[in-house]
Amino acid sequence: MDKFLVAPPPHSGEDPAPPPPPPRRHRWRRIAVELDGRIDARFRHRESRLLLDSFAEVGAFDHKYYMHGEERCRTYVDRMISASTMNLPPREGVSAIEFDKKGIYFASVTFSGCLTVHDFETLYCSIYGRSCSMPDDSSNYVLHISNKISLNAIQWNPGNQDEIACTSTQSDKVFLFDIGYVSSAPTEILQKGKSKFPALYSESRKSLTDIAFNSDDKSRIFASGLDGAVYMWDRRSSKTHCLELMAPQESQFNTVKLSVDNRTVFAATKNGTIHVWDLRGGRASAAFQSHNEVQQLSSVKVSTLLGKIASLKEQSNIVSSPILSIDFNPSCSYQLAFHLDDGWSGVLNVNNLSVTHLHCPPPAWLESMDLVSQKQLRKPTWLPTSSIYAVGSSSYDGIYLLDFHPDTSSACHVDYKEEKRGLEENQAAENKLVPLSQRVLSCAAHPLSHTIIAGTQFSSLLMLSQKHEAIRNLES
């Protein structure tokens, strides 16, 4: 036994140095996970590097649908007008996309006013099916409605597979459509009632910007407004709002989200502030009867939180930017992602109200600052069962896939250490820019797979998924 404890002879300069030992590889890590029957977060994070490398654009679908006879829809007409008048602001583009809870359908809305519902399997099989033939314009959608007003937000009712809610930048109403009815008219319209705060009424700030359903109660709908309030409707009692959540008068809300437990409301403004309200109030049953019962828990300015990050403060001049979107991570309930109009994306930990992750893309060069990128409307999405955040690039025809894993091994974590990059156990999933054929304005991820549908500046739909070769690599 002692001979194995004897130190090796010292190395002489004449003999070549022995090669370094190969890095230790955990060959049985995946098998151990399969035998255990449980996939922990660290294993999923390590394997997400392969997932990011497998994404590519696999299909594109133009928006060129007919209305009646040979009449084209408003989105297609606006596409032709924008293409022929380059000096005018574009009037088209996909403003929002949303999958239903089961992933059977997805709906999209455009600035021109078109609401389109697609069957996801039909589009997916047109790419990967046996014939691999693209469906024609008349068969690749379930429902297509062309409205007279621009549409900017869309949400599926989590308790009703057939119901969709939309808002418009030109209206203070919520429009509800039932995809079971082939009708251009909404089945129900919710509108603001008489406000308790007259100062809110202003023609220039009357529009609603985003929608959120209560996942436990399909009758309750929240909508954020440019007038500085978040409104709630209880459809069982009235078609006018029954609750107003107030912020300072100068606030203009861009987006609204409910927490996973539906107890708190988060809304973000154009001045870069996130406001939080507690819906439980003093008495849960009375919270929706009196505005005074709904207390604002807190409000935080994102630029102030960014200023507390020492490494960022040393490199950048931090200014307040409008928050375009907020969204909770479906795999981590305390992570609230935010996206700013300067292209920055990050994560707010709602437990301690601190910024834990941040991605600062390269600045847009003058040649890429076209009229579309100046519109600065990009609605990102979380990928299911992972902590990957997808957001359209403001500078390139592509989409960023960002690693927002909730610990310091994430490449975007504010405390991530570059010197740990070479260690296998601490290798993070690298942020990746997936090149696409068009500029992305909004995107949504399938709730049960890793396929992404992206809406573009030209009102097209792009499908991002794993190519067959990449899928085989993931399985091997």
Short mmCIF file of C-alpha atoms in Angstrom, two decimals:
data_model
loop_
_atom_site.label_atom_id
_atom_site.label_comp_id
_atom_site.label_asym_id
_atom_site.label_seq_id
_atom_site.Cartn_x
_atom_site.Cartn_y
_atom_site.Cartn_z
CA MET A 1 0.00 0.00 0.00
CA ASP A 2 2.86 2.37 0.81
CA LYS A 3 4.15 2.33 -2.76
CA PHE A 4 1.06 4.08 -3.91
CA LEU A 5 1.78 6.91 -1.50
CA VAL A 6 5.31 7.62 -2.73
CA ALA A 7 5.62 10.98 -4.44
CA PRO A 8 6.69 10.88 -8.13
CA PRO A 9 10.31 11.87 -8.93
CA PRO A 10 10.84 15.55 -9.66
CA HIS A 11 10.54 16.50 -13.32
CA SER A 12 13.87 17.22 -15.08
CA GLY A 13 14.12 19.81 -17.76
CA GLU A 14 15.38 17.25 -20.30
CA ASP A 15 12.33 14.99 -20.36
CA PRO A 16 9.07 16.25 -21.85
CA ALA A 17 6.45 17.19 -19.30
CA PRO A 18 3.69 14.66 -18.93
CA PRO A 19 0.37 15.77 -20.45
CA PRO A 20 -2.17 17.20 -18.03
CA PRO A 21 -4.91 14.82 -16.95
CA PRO A 22 -8.08 15.10 -19.04
CA PRO A 23 -10.93 17.06 -17.46
CA ARG A 24 -13.21 14.96 -15.39
CA ARG A 25 -16.45 14.31 -17.21
CA HIS A 26 -19.65 13.23 -15.60
CA ARG A 27 -20.55 10.54 -18.13
CA TRP A 28 -23.41 9.10 -16.10
CA ARG A 29 -25.14 12.34 -15.12
CA ARG A 30 -28.05 11.91 -17.51
CA ILE A 31 -28.48 8.22 -16.66
CA ALA A 32 -28.57 9.10 -12.95
CA VAL A 33 -31.33 11.60 -13.64
CA GLU A 34 -33.32 9.07 -15.62
CA LEU A 35 -32.97 6.44 -12.89
CA ASP A 36 -33.91 8.89 -10.21
CA GLY A 37 -36.96 9.98 -12.18
CA ARG A 38 -36.52 13.62 -11.21
CA ILE A 39 -34.84 16.41 -13.18
CA ASP A 40 -33.34 19.00 -10.87
CA ALA A 41 -32.90 22.65 -11.84
CA ARG A 42 -29.11 22.47 -12.16
CA PHE A 43 -29.22 19.56 -14.60
CA ARG A 44 -31.89 21.35 -16.65
CA HIS A 45 -29.75 24.49 -16.66
CA ARG A 46 -26.67 22.64 -17.92
CA GLU A 47 -28.63 20.94 -20.67
CA SER A 48 -30.22 24.23 -21.77
CA ARG A 49 -26.98 25.02 -23.60
CA LEU A 50 -27.85 22.28 -26.09
CA LEU A 51 -31.39 23.62 -26.34
CA LEU A 52 -30.20 27.14 -27.19
CA ASP A 53 -27.88 25.84 -29.91
CA SER A 54 -30.69 23.86 -31.53
CA PHE A 55 -33.04 26.78 -32.29
CA ALA A 56 -33.47 27.99 -35.87
CA GLU A 57 -36.16 29.49 -38.07
CA VAL A 58 -38.01 26.56 -39.63
CA GLY A 59 -40.96 28.27 -41.29
CA ALA A 60 -42.45 31.63 -42.28
CA PHE A 61 -46.10 32.48 -42.95
CA ASP A 62 -47.07 35.74 -44.62
CA HIS A 63 -50.21 37.62 -43.68
CA LYS A 64 -52.04 37.90 -47.01
CA TYR A 65 -55.54 36.72 -46.29
CA TYR A 66 -58.76 37.44 -48.19
CA MET A 67 -61.85 38.90 -46.56
CA HIS A 68 -64.81 38.50 -48.90
CA GLY A 69 -64.30 37.31 -52.41
CA GLU A 70 -61.17 38.97 -53.77
CA GLU A 71 -60.99 41.67 -51.07
CA ARG A 72 -57.75 41.69 -49.09
CA CYS A 73 -57.67 42.36 -45.34
CA ARG A 74 -56.48 45.63 -43.83
CA THR A 75 -53.13 44.20 -42.71
CA TYR A 76 -52.25 43.11 -46.24
CA VAL A 77 -53.28 46.47 -47.69
CA ASP A 78 -51.23 48.36 -45.09
CA ARG A 79 -48.26 46.11 -45.91
CA MET A 80 -48.45 47.21 -49.54
CA ILE A 81 -48.82 50.88 -48.57
CA SER A 82 -45.82 50.72 -46.21
CA ALA A 83 -43.70 49.05 -48.88
CA SER A 84 -44.49 51.79 -51.40
CA THR A 85 -44.13 54.79 -49.03
CA MET A 86 -40.85 54.31 -47.18
CA ASN A 87 -40.83 57.82 -45.65
CA LEU A 88 -44.04 57.32 -43.67
CA PRO A 89 -44.26 55.49 -40.32
CA PRO A 90 -45.26 51.85 -40.83
CA ARG A 91 -48.90 51.04 -40.16
CA GLU A 92 -48.57 47.29 -39.87
CA GLY A 93 -46.84 44.62 -37.85
CA VAL A 94 -47.83 41.90 -35.34
CA SER A 95 -48.33 43.65 -32.01
CA ALA A 96 -49.01 40.58 -29.83
CA ILE A 97 -49.21 36.76 -29.90
CA GLU A 98 -50.67 34.39 -27.32
CA PHE A 99 -51.09 30.60 -27.03
CA ASP A 100 -54.08 29.08 -25.35
CA LYS A 101 -53.51 27.10 -22.15
CA LYS A 102 -53.40 23.73 -23.92
CA GLY A 103 -51.24 24.85 -26.84
CA ILE A 104 -53.85 23.85 -29.43
CA TYR A 105 -54.40 27.34 -30.84
CA PHE A 106 -52.49 30.59 -30.91
CA ALA A 107 -53.89 34.02 -31.71
CA SER A 108 -52.19 37.13 -33.05
CA VAL A 109 -53.24 40.74 -33.52
CA THR A 110 -51.81 43.44 -35.78
CA PHE A 111 -51.55 47.20 -35.69
CA SER A 112 -53.87 47.23 -38.70
CA GLY A 113 -56.63 45.59 -36.66
CA CYS A 114 -56.56 41.94 -37.75
CA LEU A 115 -57.26 39.17 -35.24
CA THR A 116 -56.12 35.76 -36.50
CA VAL A 117 -56.37 32.37 -34.81
CA HIS A 118 -54.21 29.48 -36.06
CA ASP A 119 -54.19 25.79 -35.30
CA PHE A 120 -50.64 25.16 -34.11
CA GLU A 121 -50.50 21.53 -35.24
CA THR A 122 -51.56 22.48 -38.78
CA LEU A 123 -48.71 24.95 -39.16
CA TYR A 124 -46.17 22.67 -37.47
CA CYS A 125 -47.09 19.66 -39.61
CA SER A 126 -46.91 21.78 -42.75
CA ILE A 127 -43.18 22.01 -42.04
CA TYR A 128 -42.39 18.63 -40.49
CA GLY A 129 -45.24 16.54 -41.88
CA ARG A 130 -44.90 13.88 -44.53
CA SER A 131 -45.70 16.17 -47.44
CA CYS A 132 -43.88 19.17 -45.94
CA SER A 133 -46.11 21.38 -48.05
CA MET A 134 -47.09 24.83 -46.84
CA PRO A 135 -50.85 25.34 -46.44
CA ASP A 136 -52.49 27.82 -48.75
CA ASP A 137 -53.77 31.17 -47.52
CA SER A 138 -57.34 29.93 -47.15
CA SER A 139 -56.58 26.94 -44.93
CA ASN A 140 -53.82 27.91 -42.52
CA TYR A 141 -56.04 29.78 -40.05
CA VAL A 142 -59.09 28.96 -37.96
CA LEU A 143 -60.46 32.49 -37.66
CA HIS A 144 -59.57 35.80 -39.28
CA ILE A 145 -61.31 39.06 -38.33
CA SER A 146 -60.39 42.46 -39.72
CA ASN A 147 -61.37 45.30 -37.38
CA LYS A 148 -61.47 49.02 -38.06
CA ILE A 149 -59.23 49.91 -35.14
CA SER A 150 -55.66 48.96 -34.26
CA LEU A 151 -55.19 46.08 -31.80
CA ASN A 152 -52.29 46.06 -29.35
CA ALA A 153 -52.87 43.27 -26.78
CA ILE A 154 -54.45 39.84 -26.67
CA GLN A 155 -55.11 37.21 -23.97
CA TRP A 156 -56.82 33.84 -23.90
CA ASN A 157 -59.31 33.23 -21.14
CA PRO A 158 -57.63 30.44 -19.07
CA GLY A 159 -61.07 29.12 -18.10
CA ASN A 160 -62.57 29.15 -21.59
CA GLN A 161 -60.65 27.61 -24.48
CA ASP A 162 -62.71 29.53 -27.07
CA GLU A 163 -62.60 33.06 -25.65
CA ILE A 164 -60.08 35.79 -26.50
CA ALA A 165 -59.82 39.32 -25.09
CA CYS A 166 -58.26 42.23 -27.01
CA THR A 167 -57.55 45.91 -26.41
CA SER A 168 -56.87 48.78 -28.77
CA THR A 169 -54.72 51.89 -28.59
CA GLN A 170 -57.70 53.74 -30.06
CA SER A 171 -60.31 52.67 -27.52
CA ASP A 172 -60.94 52.40 -23.77
CA LYS A 173 -62.87 49.12 -24.13
CA VAL A 174 -62.03 45.43 -23.82
CA PHE A 175 -63.31 43.35 -26.73
CA LEU A 176 -64.07 39.64 -26.21
CA PHE A 177 -64.33 37.24 -29.16
CA ASP A 178 -65.54 33.65 -29.25
CA ILE A 179 -63.67 31.64 -31.89
CA GLY A 180 -66.65 29.28 -32.09
CA TYR A 181 -68.59 32.03 -33.87
CA VAL A 182 -67.47 33.11 -37.35
CA SER A 183 -68.36 36.73 -36.79
CA SER A 184 -66.40 39.96 -37.01
CA ALA A 185 -68.38 41.43 -34.10
CA PRO A 186 -67.19 40.79 -30.54
CA THR A 187 -69.47 38.66 -28.39
CA GLU A 188 -69.00 41.00 -25.41
CA ILE A 189 -67.58 44.50 -24.81
CA LEU A 190 -66.38 45.72 -21.42
CA GLN A 191 -66.03 49.45 -20.89
CA LYS A 192 -65.01 51.91 -18.24
CA GLY A 193 -67.75 53.18 -16.01
CA LYS A 194 -67.82 56.46 -14.13
CA SER A 195 -64.46 56.94 -12.46
CA LYS A 196 -64.01 57.84 -8.81
CA PHE A 197 -61.14 59.98 -9.96
CA PRO A 198 -62.30 62.52 -12.58
CA ALA A 199 -58.72 63.57 -13.30
CA LEU A 200 -58.24 60.24 -15.08
CA TYR A 201 -60.48 61.18 -17.99
CA SER A 202 -58.48 62.44 -20.95
CA GLU A 203 -59.11 61.77 -24.64
CA SER A 204 -55.39 61.57 -25.36
CA ARG A 205 -54.80 58.98 -22.62
CA LYS A 206 -57.96 56.90 -22.70
CA SER A 207 -56.62 53.76 -24.37
CA LEU A 208 -56.02 50.42 -22.66
CA THR A 209 -52.62 48.86 -23.24
CA ASP A 210 -52.62 45.31 -21.80
CA ILE A 211 -54.91 42.62 -20.35
CA ALA A 212 -54.60 40.01 -17.62
CA PHE A 213 -57.08 37.30 -16.59
CA ASN A 214 -57.42 35.97 -13.07
CA SER A 215 -56.47 32.31 -13.56
CA ASP A 216 -58.69 31.21 -10.65
CA ASP A 217 -61.74 33.18 -11.71
CA LYS A 218 -62.38 33.52 -15.44
CA SER A 219 -64.94 36.30 -14.85
CA ARG A 220 -62.36 38.80 -13.58
CA ILE A 221 -60.31 40.76 -16.12
CA PHE A 222 -57.67 43.43 -15.48
CA ALA A 223 -56.52 46.04 -18.00
CA SER A 224 -53.82 48.71 -17.75
CA GLY A 225 -54.45 52.21 -19.06
CA LEU A 226 -52.49 55.21 -20.21
CA ASP A 227 -54.54 57.32 -17.80
CA GLY A 228 -52.64 56.08 -14.74
CA ALA A 229 -54.94 53.33 -13.48
CA VAL A 230 -55.43 49.58 -13.67
CA TYR A 231 -59.08 48.59 -14.07
CA MET A 232 -60.86 45.39 -13.10
CA TRP A 233 -64.14 44.00 -14.39
CA ASP A 234 -66.23 41.30 -12.75
CA ARG A 235 -68.32 40.02 -15.66
CA ARG A 236 -70.82 38.33 -13.33
CA SER A 237 -72.04 41.66 -12.01
CA SER A 238 -71.53 44.30 -14.70
CA LYS A 239 -69.91 45.20 -18.02
CA THR A 240 -68.41 48.32 -16.48
CA HIS A 241 -65.35 48.25 -14.26
CA CYS A 242 -65.80 47.76 -10.52
CA LEU A 243 -62.26 48.49 -9.32
CA GLU A 244 -59.55 51.06 -10.03
CA LEU A 245 -55.99 50.61 -8.83
CA MET A 246 -54.37 54.02 -8.75
CA ALA A 247 -50.84 55.30 -9.31
CA PRO A 248 -49.48 58.86 -9.39
CA GLN A 249 -51.33 61.02 -11.90
CA GLU A 250 -48.39 61.30 -14.31
CA SER A 251 -48.17 57.51 -14.69
CA GLN A 252 -49.02 55.83 -17.98
CA PHE A 253 -49.22 52.04 -17.79
CA ASN A 254 -47.88 49.89 -20.63
CA THR A 255 -48.45 46.44 -19.18
CA VAL A 256 -50.10 44.52 -16.33
CA LYS A 257 -49.61 41.03 -14.82
CA LEU A 258 -51.03 39.07 -11.89
CA SER A 259 -48.83 37.04 -9.58
CA VAL A 260 -49.02 33.26 -9.80
CA ASP A 261 -51.31 33.10 -6.76
CA ASN A 262 -53.52 35.93 -8.14
CA ARG A 263 -53.13 37.91 -4.91
CA THR A 264 -51.09 40.83 -6.21
CA VAL A 265 -51.18 42.96 -9.35
CA PHE A 266 -48.02 44.27 -11.01
CA ALA A 267 -48.14 47.06 -13.58
CA ALA A 268 -45.29 48.92 -15.32
CA THR A 269 -45.25 52.48 -16.64
CA LYS A 270 -43.67 54.61 -19.33
CA ASN A 271 -41.50 56.36 -16.74
CA GLY A 272 -39.85 53.04 -15.80
CA THR A 273 -41.70 52.28 -12.54
CA ILE A 274 -43.31 49.01 -11.44
CA HIS A 275 -46.31 49.38 -9.10
CA VAL A 276 -47.66 46.57 -6.89
CA TRP A 277 -51.11 46.24 -5.27
CA ASP A 278 -52.45 43.71 -2.78
CA LEU A 279 -55.87 42.48 -3.90
CA ARG A 280 -56.66 40.84 -0.58
CA GLY A 281 -57.11 44.15 1.19
CA GLY A 282 -58.26 44.25 4.78
CA ARG A 283 -61.17 41.90 4.11
CA ALA A 284 -61.04 39.66 1.04
CA SER A 285 -64.80 39.87 0.44
CA ALA A 286 -64.82 43.67 0.57
CA ALA A 287 -61.67 44.31 -1.43
CA PHE A 288 -63.63 44.77 -4.65
CA GLN A 289 -66.25 47.06 -3.15
CA SER A 290 -64.07 49.89 -1.91
CA HIS A 291 -60.96 51.35 -3.50
CA ASN A 292 -59.58 52.11 -0.05
CA GLU A 293 -59.48 48.39 0.74
CA VAL A 294 -56.92 47.72 -2.04
CA GLN A 295 -53.61 48.92 -0.71
CA GLN A 296 -50.62 49.65 -2.91
CA LEU A 297 -47.83 47.51 -1.51
CA SER A 298 -44.93 49.32 -3.14
CA SER A 299 -43.50 50.90 -6.25
CA VAL A 300 -39.94 50.62 -7.53
CA LYS A 301 -38.11 52.50 -10.25
CA VAL A 302 -36.04 50.13 -12.35
CA SER A 303 -33.32 52.71 -13.12
CA THR A 304 -32.79 53.20 -9.36
CA LEU A 305 -32.36 49.46 -8.86
CA LEU A 306 -29.93 49.29 -11.79
CA GLY A 307 -27.91 52.09 -10.20
CA LYS A 308 -27.26 49.84 -7.21
CA ILE A 309 -25.38 47.33 -9.41
CA ALA A 310 -21.77 48.48 -9.00
CA SER A 311 -20.35 46.84 -12.13
CA LEU A 312 -23.10 48.35 -14.30
CA LYS A 313 -22.83 51.82 -12.79
CA GLU A 314 -19.11 51.89 -13.59
CA GLN A 315 -19.71 51.19 -17.28
CA SER A 316 -22.99 52.88 -18.19
CA ASN A 317 -24.87 56.09 -17.69
CA ILE A 318 -28.14 54.73 -16.37
CA VAL A 319 -31.24 56.67 -17.38
CA SER A 320 -34.90 55.93 -16.83
CA SER A 321 -36.51 54.07 -19.75
CA PRO A 322 -40.13 53.05 -20.39
CA ILE A 323 -40.98 49.48 -19.46
CA LEU A 324 -42.64 47.80 -22.43
CA SER A 325 -43.39 44.41 -20.90
CA ILE A 326 -43.35 42.43 -17.65
CA ASP A 327 -43.96 38.70 -17.29
CA PHE A 328 -43.60 36.06 -14.56
CA ASN A 329 -41.35 33.05 -15.07
CA PRO A 330 -43.66 29.98 -15.18
CA SER A 331 -40.82 27.90 -13.68
CA CYS A 332 -39.95 30.33 -10.86
CA SER A 333 -42.80 32.31 -9.36
CA TYR A 334 -40.68 35.11 -7.82
CA GLN A 335 -38.91 36.04 -11.08
CA LEU A 336 -40.59 38.95 -12.89
CA ALA A 337 -38.91 39.66 -16.23
CA PHE A 338 -38.99 43.20 -17.60
CA HIS A 339 -38.12 44.59 -21.01
CA LEU A 340 -37.19 48.24 -21.61
CA ASP A 341 -37.58 50.27 -24.78
CA ASP A 342 -33.80 50.68 -25.07
CA GLY A 343 -33.54 46.91 -25.65
CA TRP A 344 -32.41 45.97 -22.13
CA SER A 345 -34.05 42.98 -20.44
CA GLY A 346 -33.77 41.83 -16.85
CA VAL A 347 -35.34 40.07 -13.88
CA LEU A 348 -36.84 41.58 -10.75
CA ASN A 349 -36.94 39.36 -7.67
CA VAL A 350 -40.36 40.23 -6.26
CA ASN A 351 -39.49 38.83 -2.84
CA ASN A 352 -36.87 41.49 -2.12
CA LEU A 353 -37.49 43.91 -5.04
CA SER A 354 -33.96 43.69 -6.40
CA VAL A 355 -32.69 43.27 -9.98
CA THR A 356 -30.91 39.91 -10.17
CA HIS A 357 -30.38 39.49 -13.94
CA LEU A 358 -29.68 41.91 -16.76
CA HIS A 359 -28.96 41.73 -20.49
CA CYS A 360 -27.68 44.81 -22.29
CA PRO A 361 -27.55 44.15 -26.06
CA PRO A 362 -25.21 46.06 -28.36
CA PRO A 363 -26.56 49.53 -29.19
CA ALA A 364 -28.41 49.93 -32.46
CA TRP A 365 -26.27 51.52 -35.14
CA LEU A 366 -27.64 54.35 -37.24
CA GLU A 367 -28.06 52.16 -40.31
CA SER A 368 -30.34 49.80 -38.37
CA MET A 369 -32.41 52.46 -36.65
CA ASP A 370 -35.29 52.32 -39.11
CA LEU A 371 -38.83 53.45 -38.44
CA VAL A 372 -39.88 50.05 -37.17
CA SER A 373 -37.19 49.79 -34.51
CA GLN A 374 -38.12 53.29 -33.36
CA LYS A 375 -41.59 51.95 -32.61
CA GLN A 376 -39.91 50.00 -29.79
CA LEU A 377 -42.66 47.45 -29.31
CA ARG A 378 -41.29 44.02 -28.53
CA LYS A 379 -43.24 41.59 -26.34
CA PRO A 380 -40.98 38.79 -25.07
CA THR A 381 -41.85 35.36 -23.68
CA TRP A 382 -40.56 32.74 -21.24
CA LEU A 383 -39.90 29.23 -22.51
CA PRO A 384 -41.79 26.56 -20.49
CA THR A 385 -39.95 24.30 -18.03
CA SER A 386 -36.82 26.42 -18.30
CA SER A 387 -35.51 29.86 -17.42
CA ILE A 388 -34.83 30.97 -20.97
CA TYR A 389 -36.27 34.33 -21.96
CA ALA A 390 -36.90 35.09 -25.65
CA VAL A 391 -37.03 38.69 -26.88
CA GLY A 392 -36.79 40.25 -30.32
CA SER A 393 -33.66 42.24 -31.09
CA SER A 394 -33.99 45.99 -31.62
CA SER A 395 -30.88 46.09 -33.84
CA TYR A 396 -30.93 42.91 -35.91
CA ASP A 397 -33.32 40.57 -37.70
CA GLY A 398 -33.23 38.01 -34.95
CA ILE A 399 -34.32 36.98 -31.49
CA TYR A 400 -32.28 36.79 -28.28
CA LEU A 401 -32.50 33.66 -26.13
CA LEU A 402 -31.32 34.76 -22.68
CA ASP A 403 -30.22 32.66 -19.72
CA PHE A 404 -32.20 33.91 -16.70
CA HIS A 405 -31.62 30.87 -14.47
CA PRO A 406 -32.30 31.95 -10.84
CA ASP A 407 -28.79 31.68 -9.39
CA THR A 408 -25.29 33.04 -9.94
CA SER A 409 -24.43 30.36 -12.54
CA SER A 410 -26.60 32.27 -15.02
CA ALA A 411 -24.67 34.21 -17.64
CA CYS A 412 -27.01 37.19 -17.05
CA HIS A 413 -26.83 37.18 -13.25
CA VAL A 414 -25.44 40.43 -11.86
CA ASP A 415 -23.07 38.43 -9.60
CA TYR A 416 -21.86 36.03 -12.30
CA LYS A 417 -18.08 35.56 -12.22
CA GLU A 418 -16.30 35.28 -15.56
CA GLU A 419 -13.43 33.29 -14.05
CA LYS A 420 -15.82 30.38 -13.35
CA ARG A 421 -16.71 30.01 -17.02
CA GLY A 422 -14.13 27.26 -17.64
CA LEU A 423 -15.36 24.97 -14.88
CA GLU A 424 -17.78 22.37 -16.19
CA GLU A 425 -20.02 22.44 -13.13
CA ASN A 426 -20.41 26.22 -13.45
CA GLN A 427 -20.68 26.57 -17.22
CA ALA A 428 -23.68 28.70 -17.99
CA ALA A 429 -25.96 28.59 -21.00
CA GLU A 430 -24.58 31.27 -23.29
CA ASN A 431 -26.98 33.96 -24.45
CA LYS A 432 -27.71 33.37 -28.11
CA LEU A 433 -28.93 35.53 -30.99
CA VAL A 434 -30.89 33.41 -33.47
CA PRO A 435 -30.81 35.07 -36.94
CA LEU A 436 -34.22 35.41 -38.59
CA SER A 437 -35.52 36.62 -41.93
CA GLN A 438 -37.44 39.61 -40.49
CA ARG A 439 -37.44 41.99 -37.52
CA VAL A 440 -39.42 40.62 -34.54
CA LEU A 441 -41.97 42.72 -32.65
CA SER A 442 -43.58 40.06 -30.44
CA CYS A 443 -43.30 36.36 -29.65
CA ALA A 444 -44.91 33.54 -27.67
CA ALA A 445 -43.71 30.07 -26.66
CA HIS A 446 -45.80 26.91 -26.90
CA PRO A 447 -46.82 25.95 -23.32
CA LEU A 448 -45.87 22.28 -23.73
CA SER A 449 -42.85 22.42 -26.05
CA HIS A 450 -40.00 24.73 -26.93
CA THR A 451 -41.40 26.01 -30.22
CA ILE A 452 -41.62 29.81 -30.52
CA ILE A 453 -43.98 31.78 -32.76
CA ALA A 454 -42.66 35.27 -33.57
CA GLY A 455 -44.60 38.15 -35.11
CA THR A 456 -42.68 40.49 -37.38
CA GLN A 457 -42.64 44.06 -38.60
CA PHE A 458 -44.18 42.90 -41.90
CA SER A 459 -47.05 41.09 -40.12
CA SER A 460 -45.60 37.66 -40.89
CA LEU A 461 -45.41 34.75 -38.46
CA LEU A 462 -42.08 32.96 -38.02
CA MET A 463 -41.77 29.52 -36.41
CA LEU A 464 -38.61 28.79 -34.40
CA SER A 465 -37.98 25.23 -33.37
CA GLN A 466 -35.37 22.50 -33.26
CA LYS A 467 -34.35 21.10 -36.62
CA HIS A 468 -34.42 17.33 -36.98
CA GLU A 469 -30.63 17.13 -36.80
CA ALA A 470 -30.59 19.16 -33.56
CA ILE A 471 -33.29 16.99 -32.01
CA ARG A 472 -31.24 13.86 -32.71
CA ASN A 473 -28.23 15.51 -31.04
CA LEU A 474 -30.31 16.30 -27.95
CA GLU A 475 -31.50 12.69 -27.73
CA SER A 476 -28.04 11.19 -28.15
#
